[in-house]
XYZ file of C-alpha atoms in Angstrom:
742
model
C 88.328 102.317 82.500
C 90.358 105.549 81.773
C 89.695 108.773 83.720
C 89.943 111.982 81.622
C 90.574 115.243 83.465
C 90.730 118.477 81.183
C 90.984 122.218 81.969
C 87.763 124.039 80.722
C 88.119 127.927 79.967
C 84.942 130.385 79.920
C 82.860 129.317 82.523
C 81.349 131.940 85.102
C 78.721 130.372 86.948
C 76.870 126.969 87.896
C 74.688 127.394 84.676
C 77.992 127.249 82.710
C 78.726 123.942 84.649
C 75.475 122.414 83.802
C 75.821 123.148 80.184
C 79.309 121.977 79.775
C 78.080 118.706 81.712
C 74.857 118.325 79.426
C 77.019 118.907 76.046
C 79.633 116.261 76.926
C 77.463 113.914 78.431
C 75.440 113.664 74.978
C 78.642 111.846 73.582
C 78.671 108.035 73.349
C 80.627 105.756 75.977
C 81.374 108.394 78.459
C 80.351 107.940 82.089
C 80.545 109.934 85.234
C 80.667 113.501 83.155
C 81.193 116.110 85.838
C 82.557 119.691 85.700
C 84.080 121.254 89.002
C 83.615 125.298 88.758
C 86.274 125.714 91.581
C 89.151 124.286 89.571
C 87.486 124.786 86.274
C 88.272 121.132 85.093
C 86.182 118.678 83.174
C 86.273 114.698 84.218
C 84.537 112.017 82.596
C 85.503 108.060 82.353
C 85.349 105.700 79.293
C 86.014 102.044 78.528
C 86.953 102.889 75.030
C 90.399 103.912 73.724
C 89.148 105.767 70.682
C 87.682 108.614 72.421
C 87.946 111.851 70.220
C 89.008 114.504 72.443
C 89.114 116.915 69.808
C 85.312 116.116 68.538
C 84.481 116.906 72.240
C 86.655 120.176 72.622
C 84.648 121.327 69.326
C 81.477 120.580 70.297
C 81.970 122.380 73.633
C 83.620 125.263 71.839
C 80.324 126.046 69.995
C 78.900 126.924 73.400
C 81.800 129.402 74.250
C 83.974 127.135 76.226
C 87.092 125.917 75.523
C 88.905 122.543 76.401
C 92.760 122.493 76.869
C 93.884 119.073 75.738
C 96.707 117.225 77.026
C 99.642 115.646 75.070
C 99.987 111.863 74.896
C 102.830 110.635 76.800
C 103.831 109.397 80.210
C 103.469 113.012 81.936
C 100.128 113.256 80.617
C 98.838 114.346 83.819
C 101.724 116.505 84.629
C 101.147 118.642 81.390
C 97.438 118.642 82.442
C 98.333 120.073 85.544
C 100.846 122.519 83.724
C 97.880 123.310 81.457
C 95.522 123.944 84.045
C 97.638 126.279 86.111
C 98.738 127.997 82.829
C 94.862 128.167 82.482
C 94.745 129.766 85.904
C 97.231 132.461 85.187
C 96.076 133.667 81.909
C 92.370 133.682 83.004
C 93.778 135.857 86.158
C 95.802 138.104 84.097
C 92.940 138.448 81.326
C 90.198 139.427 84.188
C 92.507 141.744 85.857
C 93.445 143.805 82.551
C 89.787 144.038 81.742
C 88.866 145.169 84.899
C 91.397 148.115 84.922
C 90.553 149.027 81.452
C 86.907 149.000 82.303
C 87.643 150.961 85.622
C 89.673 153.455 83.462
C 86.488 154.700 81.552
C 83.841 153.977 84.433
C 85.137 156.358 86.759
C 84.549 159.606 84.748
C 81.193 158.139 83.269
C 80.303 157.743 86.926
C 81.145 161.038 88.270
C 79.652 162.907 85.412
C 76.399 160.882 85.599
C 76.155 161.329 89.287
C 77.258 164.897 89.617
C 75.055 166.145 86.666
C 72.097 165.951 88.871
C 73.305 168.851 90.968
C 73.170 172.448 90.374
C 76.711 173.459 91.283
C 78.275 170.951 88.805
C 76.061 172.182 85.793
C 77.285 175.668 86.787
C 80.739 174.409 86.246
C 80.227 171.763 83.423
C 79.353 174.017 80.740
C 78.767 171.493 78.044
C 75.038 170.909 77.078
C 72.868 167.760 78.191
C 72.827 166.533 74.630
C 76.572 166.649 74.297
C 77.167 165.231 77.828
C 74.998 162.259 76.841
C 77.003 161.953 73.790
C 80.426 162.218 75.736
C 79.119 159.279 78.078
C 78.159 157.141 74.860
C 81.708 157.747 73.687
C 83.230 156.445 77.131
C 80.828 153.675 77.495
C 81.024 152.061 74.010
C 84.698 151.016 74.548
C 83.685 149.462 77.856
C 81.106 147.131 75.945
C 83.352 146.252 72.784
C 86.379 145.617 74.610
C 86.327 144.289 78.679
C 82.541 143.761 78.201
C 82.928 141.569 74.851
C 83.552 138.293 76.982
C 79.983 138.328 78.399
C 78.325 139.138 74.856
C 80.374 136.607 72.826
C 79.390 133.808 75.306
C 75.654 135.182 75.407
C 75.700 134.860 71.574
C 76.889 131.419 71.521
C 74.271 130.420 74.051
C 71.632 131.722 72.020
C 72.669 130.227 68.776
C 71.819 126.926 71.092
C 68.478 128.487 72.926
C 70.162 128.333 76.235
C 71.433 130.854 78.642
C 73.564 131.284 81.734
C 75.099 134.113 83.902
C 76.891 135.813 80.770
C 73.272 135.841 79.283
C 71.900 137.886 82.212
C 74.957 139.979 82.132
C 74.880 140.809 78.509
C 70.940 141.460 78.461
C 70.769 143.554 81.250
C 73.952 145.728 80.237
C 73.255 145.585 76.720
C 69.512 146.807 77.308
C 70.681 149.577 79.194
C 73.428 150.348 76.800
C 71.129 150.234 73.796
C 68.298 152.385 75.198
C 70.790 155.018 76.094
C 72.234 155.167 72.810
C 68.796 155.460 71.166
C 67.811 158.127 74.046
C 70.882 159.979 72.924
C 71.274 159.779 69.310
C 67.435 159.399 68.457
C 65.621 160.786 71.467
C 62.413 161.659 69.364
C 62.059 157.884 68.625
C 61.568 157.555 72.344
C 59.524 160.336 73.852
C 59.135 163.017 70.878
C 61.095 166.109 70.930
C 59.568 167.419 74.435
C 62.368 166.496 76.780
C 65.746 164.906 76.814
C 65.469 161.468 77.998
C 67.450 159.872 80.914
C 70.302 157.576 79.944
C 71.938 154.707 81.683
C 75.391 154.488 80.456
C 76.597 154.559 84.283
C 74.473 151.642 84.760
C 75.837 149.661 81.958
C 79.830 150.597 82.718
C 79.572 150.081 86.347
C 77.821 146.864 86.390
C 80.455 145.615 83.719
C 83.292 146.800 85.895
C 81.978 145.525 89.360
C 81.290 142.043 87.812
C 84.979 142.199 86.577
C 85.884 143.325 89.901
C 84.102 140.558 91.471
C 85.566 137.799 89.031
C 89.089 139.132 89.515
C 88.813 138.814 93.194
C 87.195 135.575 92.808
C 89.925 134.235 90.700
C 92.642 135.474 93.181
C 91.016 133.651 95.957
C 90.228 130.315 93.781
C 94.091 130.441 93.192
C 94.397 129.941 96.764
C 92.202 126.801 97.007
C 94.419 124.840 94.893
C 97.375 125.478 96.895
C 97.577 121.819 98.098
C 98.584 120.411 94.755
C 100.466 123.211 93.891
C 102.770 122.506 96.725
C 102.811 118.819 96.241
C 104.152 119.834 92.511
C 106.892 121.776 93.904
C 108.175 119.059 95.435
C 109.344 117.391 92.169
C 112.266 119.168 90.411
C 111.730 120.760 86.893
C 114.971 119.261 85.881
C 117.490 116.267 86.536
C 120.979 115.330 85.880
C 120.985 111.750 84.176
C 123.913 110.054 82.754
C 123.419 108.817 79.002
C 126.074 107.167 76.686
C 128.541 107.620 79.315
C 127.954 111.467 79.643
C 126.212 113.820 82.371
C 123.356 115.948 80.877
C 120.460 117.870 82.351
C 117.115 116.994 80.988
C 113.555 118.235 81.973
C 111.521 116.057 83.861
C 109.325 115.479 80.777
C 112.407 113.984 79.011
C 113.104 111.268 81.716
C 112.767 107.602 80.546
C 112.254 104.259 82.467
C 115.571 102.890 82.933
C 117.414 106.429 82.873
C 120.254 106.648 85.371
C 119.723 109.638 87.768
C 122.578 111.359 89.816
C 121.469 113.005 93.143
C 123.712 115.322 95.068
C 123.499 116.396 98.532
C 120.785 119.215 98.930
C 118.489 118.092 96.027
C 115.295 116.528 95.600
C 114.819 113.509 94.021
C 112.784 113.776 90.233
C 111.182 110.233 90.331
C 110.950 106.799 92.030
C 113.656 104.268 91.202
C 116.271 102.026 92.837
C 119.821 103.089 93.806
C 122.565 101.562 91.749
C 125.370 103.370 93.256
C 126.267 105.467 96.490
C 124.632 105.990 99.600
C 122.661 108.722 101.701
C 120.268 109.767 104.196
C 117.133 110.882 102.533
C 114.155 113.102 104.150
C 110.867 111.238 103.022
C 108.671 113.377 105.875
C 106.790 115.186 102.872
C 105.681 111.691 101.627
C 105.542 109.058 104.324
C 105.435 111.426 107.437
C 108.540 109.612 108.656
C 110.060 112.464 110.778
C 113.788 110.959 110.711
C 116.049 110.692 107.561
C 115.996 106.900 106.351
C 119.377 105.511 105.142
C 119.504 104.636 101.410
C 122.226 102.334 99.957
C 122.797 100.145 96.856
C 119.402 98.458 96.458
C 117.191 100.800 98.312
C 114.156 102.316 96.863
C 114.046 106.193 96.675
C 110.692 108.115 96.231
C 110.199 111.039 93.859
C 109.769 114.229 95.743
C 111.679 113.349 98.863
C 114.796 115.262 99.935
C 118.435 113.879 99.544
C 120.204 115.242 102.778
C 123.777 114.093 102.648
C 125.576 111.672 100.077
C 125.515 111.531 96.262
C 123.868 108.396 94.530
C 122.577 107.313 91.229
C 119.369 105.513 90.960
C 117.552 103.529 88.107
C 114.101 105.434 87.167
C 111.607 102.622 87.449
C 108.336 105.047 87.786
C 107.281 108.067 86.077
C 104.548 110.563 86.010
C 101.103 108.989 87.394
C 102.948 105.799 88.208
C 105.202 107.321 90.628
C 104.409 107.510 94.504
C 104.073 111.392 94.028
C 102.182 111.226 90.876
C 99.499 108.793 92.545
C 99.323 111.265 95.625
C 98.496 114.295 93.081
C 96.367 112.452 91.030
C 94.238 111.420 94.194
C 94.153 114.844 95.457
C 93.029 116.138 92.193
C 90.382 113.789 91.319
C 89.097 114.579 94.848
C 89.003 118.102 94.609
C 87.195 117.636 91.083
C 84.621 115.210 92.404
C 81.153 116.491 93.621
C 79.795 115.878 97.004
C 76.016 114.647 97.129
C 75.134 117.930 98.725
C 76.101 119.645 95.525
C 73.049 118.015 93.668
C 70.763 120.342 95.079
C 72.720 123.506 93.962
C 73.190 121.864 90.429
C 69.426 121.205 89.900
C 68.621 124.880 91.033
C 71.176 126.553 88.558
C 69.987 124.445 85.792
C 66.506 126.145 85.669
C 67.532 129.317 87.342
C 68.528 131.674 84.557
C 65.516 130.992 82.388
C 63.473 131.480 85.349
C 65.094 134.840 86.306
C 64.780 135.882 82.445
C 60.911 135.352 82.736
C 60.741 137.167 86.468
C 62.828 139.985 84.544
C 60.366 140.230 81.818
C 57.327 140.288 84.250
C 59.040 142.985 86.070
C 59.750 145.198 83.054
C 55.922 144.506 81.885
C 54.392 144.984 85.189
C 56.309 148.359 85.648
C 55.420 149.550 82.048
C 51.799 148.973 82.529
C 50.703 149.455 85.986
C 52.048 152.639 87.330
C 50.149 155.413 86.009
C 53.135 157.788 84.965
C 55.790 157.633 82.238
C 57.736 154.439 83.648
C 59.478 152.858 80.558
C 62.782 153.918 81.905
C 61.963 152.567 85.656
C 60.873 149.236 84.064
C 64.216 149.052 82.392
C 66.116 149.732 85.131
C 64.330 147.540 87.455
C 64.510 144.975 84.733
C 68.268 145.236 84.664
C 68.437 144.958 88.455
C 66.589 141.651 88.405
C 68.907 140.207 86.089
C 72.375 141.219 87.711
C 71.112 140.350 91.303
C 70.121 136.953 90.056
C 73.399 135.783 88.665
C 74.274 132.268 90.258
C 78.202 132.446 90.200
C 78.183 131.940 94.206
C 75.830 128.947 93.873
C 78.394 127.396 91.799
C 81.099 127.941 93.884
C 79.754 127.200 97.261
C 80.425 123.314 97.238
C 83.471 122.860 95.091
C 85.484 125.584 96.593
C 85.005 124.000 100.114
C 85.617 120.556 99.111
C 88.556 121.753 97.378
C 89.949 123.229 100.495
C 89.064 120.661 102.666
C 90.785 117.918 100.678
C 93.706 120.112 100.127
C 93.954 120.444 103.896
C 93.788 117.065 104.437
C 96.310 116.103 101.823
C 98.856 118.737 103.639
C 98.166 116.582 106.713
C 98.970 113.188 104.893
C 94.978 112.212 104.806
C 94.207 111.527 101.285
C 90.452 111.201 100.401
C 89.416 109.611 97.390
C 86.151 112.054 96.333
C 83.957 114.662 97.721
C 81.301 111.939 98.396
C 83.512 110.113 100.962
C 84.509 113.501 102.398
C 80.860 114.286 102.980
C 79.902 110.428 104.161
C 82.763 110.267 106.844
C 80.732 112.999 109.198
C 77.941 110.204 109.351
C 80.421 107.465 110.661
C 79.489 105.656 113.905
C 81.399 102.586 114.262
C 85.045 102.395 113.519
C 86.412 98.771 112.960
C 90.278 98.455 113.156
C 92.345 95.611 111.974
C 95.096 94.846 114.702
C 98.097 94.020 112.736
C 99.981 96.779 110.791
C 97.394 99.230 112.046
C 97.090 99.316 116.032
C 100.531 97.270 116.041
C 103.537 97.922 114.093
C 103.160 94.825 111.965
C 106.923 94.124 112.445
C 107.470 91.449 115.062
C 110.417 92.085 117.632
C 111.999 90.200 120.235
C 110.870 91.268 123.883
C 112.452 88.936 126.085
C 115.294 86.550 126.038
C 115.659 84.327 129.323
C 118.934 82.088 129.199
C 119.143 78.972 131.173
C 122.766 78.111 131.934
C 124.029 80.543 129.403
C 124.686 84.132 129.026
C 122.073 85.907 126.885
C 124.358 86.752 124.461
C 125.514 83.287 123.886
C 121.887 81.972 123.850
C 121.210 84.676 121.059
C 124.383 83.717 119.179
C 123.195 80.330 118.928
C 119.495 80.856 118.054
C 120.282 83.408 115.679
C 122.971 81.210 113.611
C 120.090 78.966 113.074
C 117.465 81.062 112.351
C 119.459 83.099 109.957
C 119.013 80.033 107.720
C 115.254 80.607 107.988
C 112.902 82.837 105.686
C 110.368 82.775 108.537
C 109.131 86.512 109.542
C 109.718 85.346 113.289
C 113.008 84.174 112.390
C 113.998 87.686 110.749
C 112.778 89.318 114.004
C 115.642 86.912 115.923
C 118.010 87.580 113.295
C 117.777 91.509 113.631
C 117.961 91.497 117.251
C 121.131 89.412 117.129
C 122.505 91.931 114.589
C 121.946 94.819 117.033
C 125.059 93.021 118.861
C 126.686 93.112 115.584
C 127.159 89.270 116.022
C 128.863 86.906 113.747
C 127.176 83.707 113.176
C 128.468 80.368 113.123
C 127.554 77.815 110.316
C 125.042 75.004 111.140
C 124.819 71.828 109.826
C 121.790 69.581 109.006
C 119.028 72.524 108.941
C 115.863 71.402 109.133
C 112.887 73.469 109.012
C 109.385 71.541 110.654
C 106.464 73.733 109.309
C 104.101 74.621 112.291
C 106.706 73.744 114.841
C 110.241 75.407 114.416
C 113.818 74.354 113.713
C 116.541 71.606 114.058
C 119.987 71.837 113.366
C 123.552 70.872 114.127
C 125.844 73.408 115.409
C 129.663 73.039 117.004
C 128.848 69.598 117.391
C 125.620 70.083 119.333
C 121.942 69.200 118.544
C 119.566 72.000 118.769
C 115.694 72.358 118.604
C 114.340 75.918 118.212
C 110.660 76.184 118.314
C 107.029 76.151 120.075
C 105.887 74.052 122.951
C 104.757 71.245 120.424
C 108.120 70.953 119.233
C 109.441 70.651 122.652
C 106.836 67.902 123.713
C 107.317 65.727 120.613
C 111.317 65.533 121.583
C 110.248 65.033 125.175
C 112.071 68.545 126.429
C 111.454 69.070 130.044
C 109.331 72.628 130.346
C 108.366 72.404 133.782
C 110.487 75.366 135.051
C 109.237 77.769 132.705
C 105.596 76.718 132.923
C 104.482 79.810 134.616
C 106.450 82.234 132.393
C 104.988 80.302 129.271
C 101.560 80.851 130.419
C 101.952 84.479 131.542
C 103.580 85.540 128.258
C 100.997 83.647 126.327
C 98.112 85.282 127.864
C 99.751 88.494 127.007
C 99.839 87.537 123.449
C 103.399 86.906 123.080
C 104.760 84.212 121.035
C 107.048 82.193 122.870
C 109.900 80.382 121.331
C 111.796 77.782 123.027
C 115.441 76.423 122.671
C 116.736 73.095 123.589
C 120.410 71.815 123.347
C 120.743 68.272 123.049
C 116.996 67.727 124.350
C 117.658 70.087 127.431
C 115.900 73.503 127.451
C 118.623 76.264 127.479
C 116.315 79.306 127.168
C 113.564 80.727 125.645
C 112.598 84.327 124.172
C 109.415 86.138 123.341
C 108.056 87.731 120.266
C 105.607 90.191 119.682
C 104.150 92.997 117.401
C 104.470 95.913 119.359
C 101.691 98.276 119.488
C 101.918 101.877 118.153
C 102.852 104.553 120.352
C 99.841 106.652 119.180
C 97.262 103.652 119.182
C 95.974 103.950 122.644
C 95.529 107.891 122.760
C 94.008 107.688 118.916
C 91.555 105.295 120.183
C 90.818 106.970 123.473
C 90.035 110.069 121.298
C 87.756 108.434 119.021
C 85.594 106.970 121.995
C 85.650 110.626 123.345
C 84.063 111.586 119.893
C 81.206 109.332 120.676
C 82.257 106.455 117.981
C 82.212 102.897 118.589
C 85.426 101.268 118.119
C 86.089 97.793 117.529
C 89.277 95.857 117.012
C 89.300 92.996 114.631
C 92.117 90.350 114.555
C 92.754 86.686 113.532
C 94.212 86.100 116.989
C 92.593 83.914 119.599
C 90.273 84.975 122.270
C 92.813 85.112 124.878
C 95.325 87.337 123.021
C 92.566 89.593 121.462
C 91.057 90.160 125.142
C 94.418 90.982 126.368
C 95.666 93.678 123.651
C 91.694 95.249 123.598
C 92.285 95.837 127.592
C 95.677 97.220 126.979
C 94.685 99.890 124.463
C 91.422 100.702 126.005
C 88.914 98.823 123.438
C 85.950 97.411 124.660
C 84.632 95.511 121.667
C 86.708 93.055 119.379
C 86.358 90.166 117.121
C 89.060 87.499 117.649
C 89.760 84.273 115.518
C 88.477 86.355 112.424
C 89.794 84.664 109.264
C 90.846 87.074 106.385
C 87.837 85.838 103.899
C 85.348 86.645 106.999
C 86.387 90.116 107.457
C 83.864 91.820 105.223
C 81.233 89.611 106.243
C 81.860 91.443 109.962
C 81.653 94.769 108.379
C 78.368 93.650 106.604
C 76.881 92.356 109.961
C 77.575 95.925 111.479
C 75.882 97.589 108.661
C 72.875 95.257 109.161
C 72.121 97.655 112.093
C 71.863 100.701 110.241
C 75.515 102.042 111.367
C 77.725 103.598 109.060
C 80.935 101.582 109.260
C 84.484 102.974 108.735
C 87.094 100.002 108.273
C 90.924 100.740 108.798
C 93.401 98.492 107.385
C 96.699 97.666 105.864
C 96.800 94.509 104.384
C 95.930 92.795 101.093
C 93.659 90.515 103.335
C 91.873 93.529 104.470
C 91.028 94.945 101.007
C 87.453 93.161 100.776
C 86.572 94.629 104.202
C 87.870 98.144 103.007
C 85.546 97.873 100.015
C 82.492 96.405 102.035
C 82.631 99.531 104.480
C 80.796 102.433 104.108
C 84.295 104.294 104.197
C 87.538 102.338 103.679
C 90.546 103.958 105.358
C 94.147 102.114 104.465
C 97.168 102.779 106.700
C 99.736 104.625 103.866
C 102.252 102.095 105.100
C 100.342 99.051 103.923
C 99.994 97.426 100.782
C 99.089 99.063 97.264
C 96.102 96.902 97.046
C 94.790 97.922 100.286
C 95.420 101.710 99.611
C 93.640 101.177 95.941
C 90.719 99.576 97.665
C 90.213 102.263 100.239
C 88.413 105.365 100.140
C 90.874 107.376 102.374
C 94.559 106.836 102.873
C 96.703 107.882 105.929
C 100.183 108.405 104.638
C 101.627 108.668 108.267
C 100.195 105.517 109.284
C 98.851 107.180 112.518
C 95.634 106.167 113.964
C 94.989 109.971 115.171
C 94.204 110.620 111.467
C 91.087 108.511 111.582
C 89.641 110.953 113.904
C 91.478 114.114 111.984
C 89.692 112.686 108.614
C 86.272 112.519 110.310
C 86.907 116.213 111.932
C 87.719 117.672 108.373
C 84.697 115.797 107.045
C 82.388 117.810 109.519
C 84.092 121.211 109.174
C 84.052 121.195 105.156
C 80.258 120.043 104.859
C 79.783 122.907 107.705
C 81.122 125.251 105.463
C 79.486 123.896 102.386
C 76.293 124.722 104.301
C 77.335 128.218 105.110
C 78.246 128.848 101.778
C 74.850 127.624 100.215
C 72.938 129.992 102.673
C 75.082 132.974 101.563
C 74.535 131.996 97.976
C 70.829 131.454 98.299
C 70.184 134.587 100.738
C 71.611 136.836 98.078
C 69.350 135.995 95.623
C 66.487 135.198 97.692
C 66.274 138.553 99.331
C 67.500 140.433 96.166
C 65.241 139.336 93.320
C 61.986 140.578 95.327
C 63.716 143.852 96.044
C 64.583 144.528 92.450
C 61.633 143.594 90.949
C 59.529 146.129 93.533
C 62.289 148.631 92.146
C 64.123 148.922 95.863
C 67.385 147.706 94.454
C 69.566 149.867 92.026
C 71.368 147.718 89.289
C 74.671 149.179 90.145
C 74.189 147.888 93.918
C 72.907 144.805 92.463
C 75.984 144.262 90.474
C 78.173 144.889 93.656
C 76.321 142.588 95.662
C 76.460 139.801 93.274
C 80.059 140.125 92.967
C 80.321 140.328 96.954
C 78.287 137.054 97.226
C 80.784 135.086 95.117
C 84.064 136.639 97.008
C 82.434 135.848 100.210
C 81.782 132.297 99.404
C 85.030 131.672 98.215
C 87.001 133.715 101.110
C 84.599 131.589 103.399
C 86.186 128.273 101.890
C 89.353 129.887 102.378
C 88.767 130.146 106.179
C 88.826 126.471 106.385
C 92.821 126.121 105.399
C 93.312 127.364 108.996
C 90.806 124.991 110.725
C 92.359 122.728 113.184
C 91.333 118.935 112.886
């Protein structure tokens, strides 16, 4: 199933979100249609390849919104990003320009209108009342038709489809004030006869439009900051690359790179994409992707990751992955999808927004009629102004921003700290986690066996290691590689063994320098009658500690042993302690036997563990825990962890693990540090707390404002200011999350 993410222009509130989702959702074969108001993007999925995006764009355009469709090539996602960010800049610049145009005309309108009620001003201002109203009309008209045009265009498009949203409220409110004032200015006799000059409300229409544009400008400026995480990731990738084609070096843009291109990377440059080094060597800083603090040595055959930094030498590499298929592309896509997703808590806001505007228009009409009918004096202008106030204070733009801005900032904060969260639902769910199940190998431990002890008998340590290394060098077994790595630390030159033989489940045998050697476990020694009595105690002690003991016999006589173990990560013990202090139950899951599991659990402070768990049984263990009603997080790194990661309420993959584990998981910890499990849970708590604060402020403005406006206790200009501030306060509160300590 392919997922589409497309920038949308023209949305201004939660009702716009509901409108676009409803229009696109009517197309066949589209699933999970969702619009994120904070980053202004539409997303949907489809199993069909022949989706006509232009048809969807045209339909959406009928309602006054515009989709920015991407081009079709390998960098589709990159171009979508670019289009999205260009759209952000255009929208920001357009609103800013409209605000200042509106402000220039509004200042004299406001001053004249307010001061005209004072005697001293009328003595200075020698122009008649009728002429003053005509001057106000001339000054207000450009505001209505230039910066105010944006509201009326969308209102008209919605009206044609019998729908309404925030722009409708602004257009009806300001349009009514302007139309009434225009008639009162040009044809006063039509309203009240020739008895007196009616009051006009040009300043109301002008100030409302200016303040709403001010709010939208501030809102756009704040919203740009909520998406800084993706922008930071995009900046890691250089726009251009030096490539060698047909024997010539040339600089090409990133979008012109192709699979198989030879890219030249010099010291101090970022690597443009993923590939394999074919010449040269260097040290590469991969901390921004993997969290590895020290530069990594790279030589011929080494893989390089796009977005990482070449610190020293020059090398050429062959491009293997581009765009969304590269590591950086996958991270950006994952962050963007998470930021574009909806948390379940947003459903309430969406339901309210979908019926909010029609209800508000009804309340405004009732307010108008009530003020027109019940008071005993001439109240048409009062009814009009209260009608406008109800429409303006009720604009639900803050409601639409409350959840997505917090989700965007929260997932962005996680990405900056190496915690990649798949979607808003997972971000919300993580705070309900009660039990954390952690796979042992590669998660609690390094996942790379290492030699821990060498105990020679009748030999020097290096002599014994050289004998064992020379024979183990012929084997592909992971334990053999650990021994060879240890031997290489002494820069040993291995001898060439003869008659090498690998005995599965036992060990190795070979002839070396005229002597017969056996290297393997206790069974191999016993089968060949090698005497082990002198090391029996050590063997039992090491085995109880979970270490693998390798014996070595020369001509059937024991000459030494060594132990191999998977070291516990430095951060594991402290991370488990912090999780327990948080009140979480921590369980270790391992395929090791009871003795080994118990020993390791005690060493790292885990009280509960599952031992002897086969890979196929891991998901069953998670299911058993879920049967008790507890929310379970599973942390793992390998292919065999994938079913358990999928079964858990939240699957957390260690980023240093396999692609399958990462793709199956809901959260990826890029740095491979167990401390980030706690950080992810803390992030969930803080993000959802911010969402609730935002929803409170969004609702409180409308809940208090609408009755005040209906009762005539709220001036429409104050309503416009309050409405604008509600959006800005919600986005600003979300931005506070960027500084949160998790």
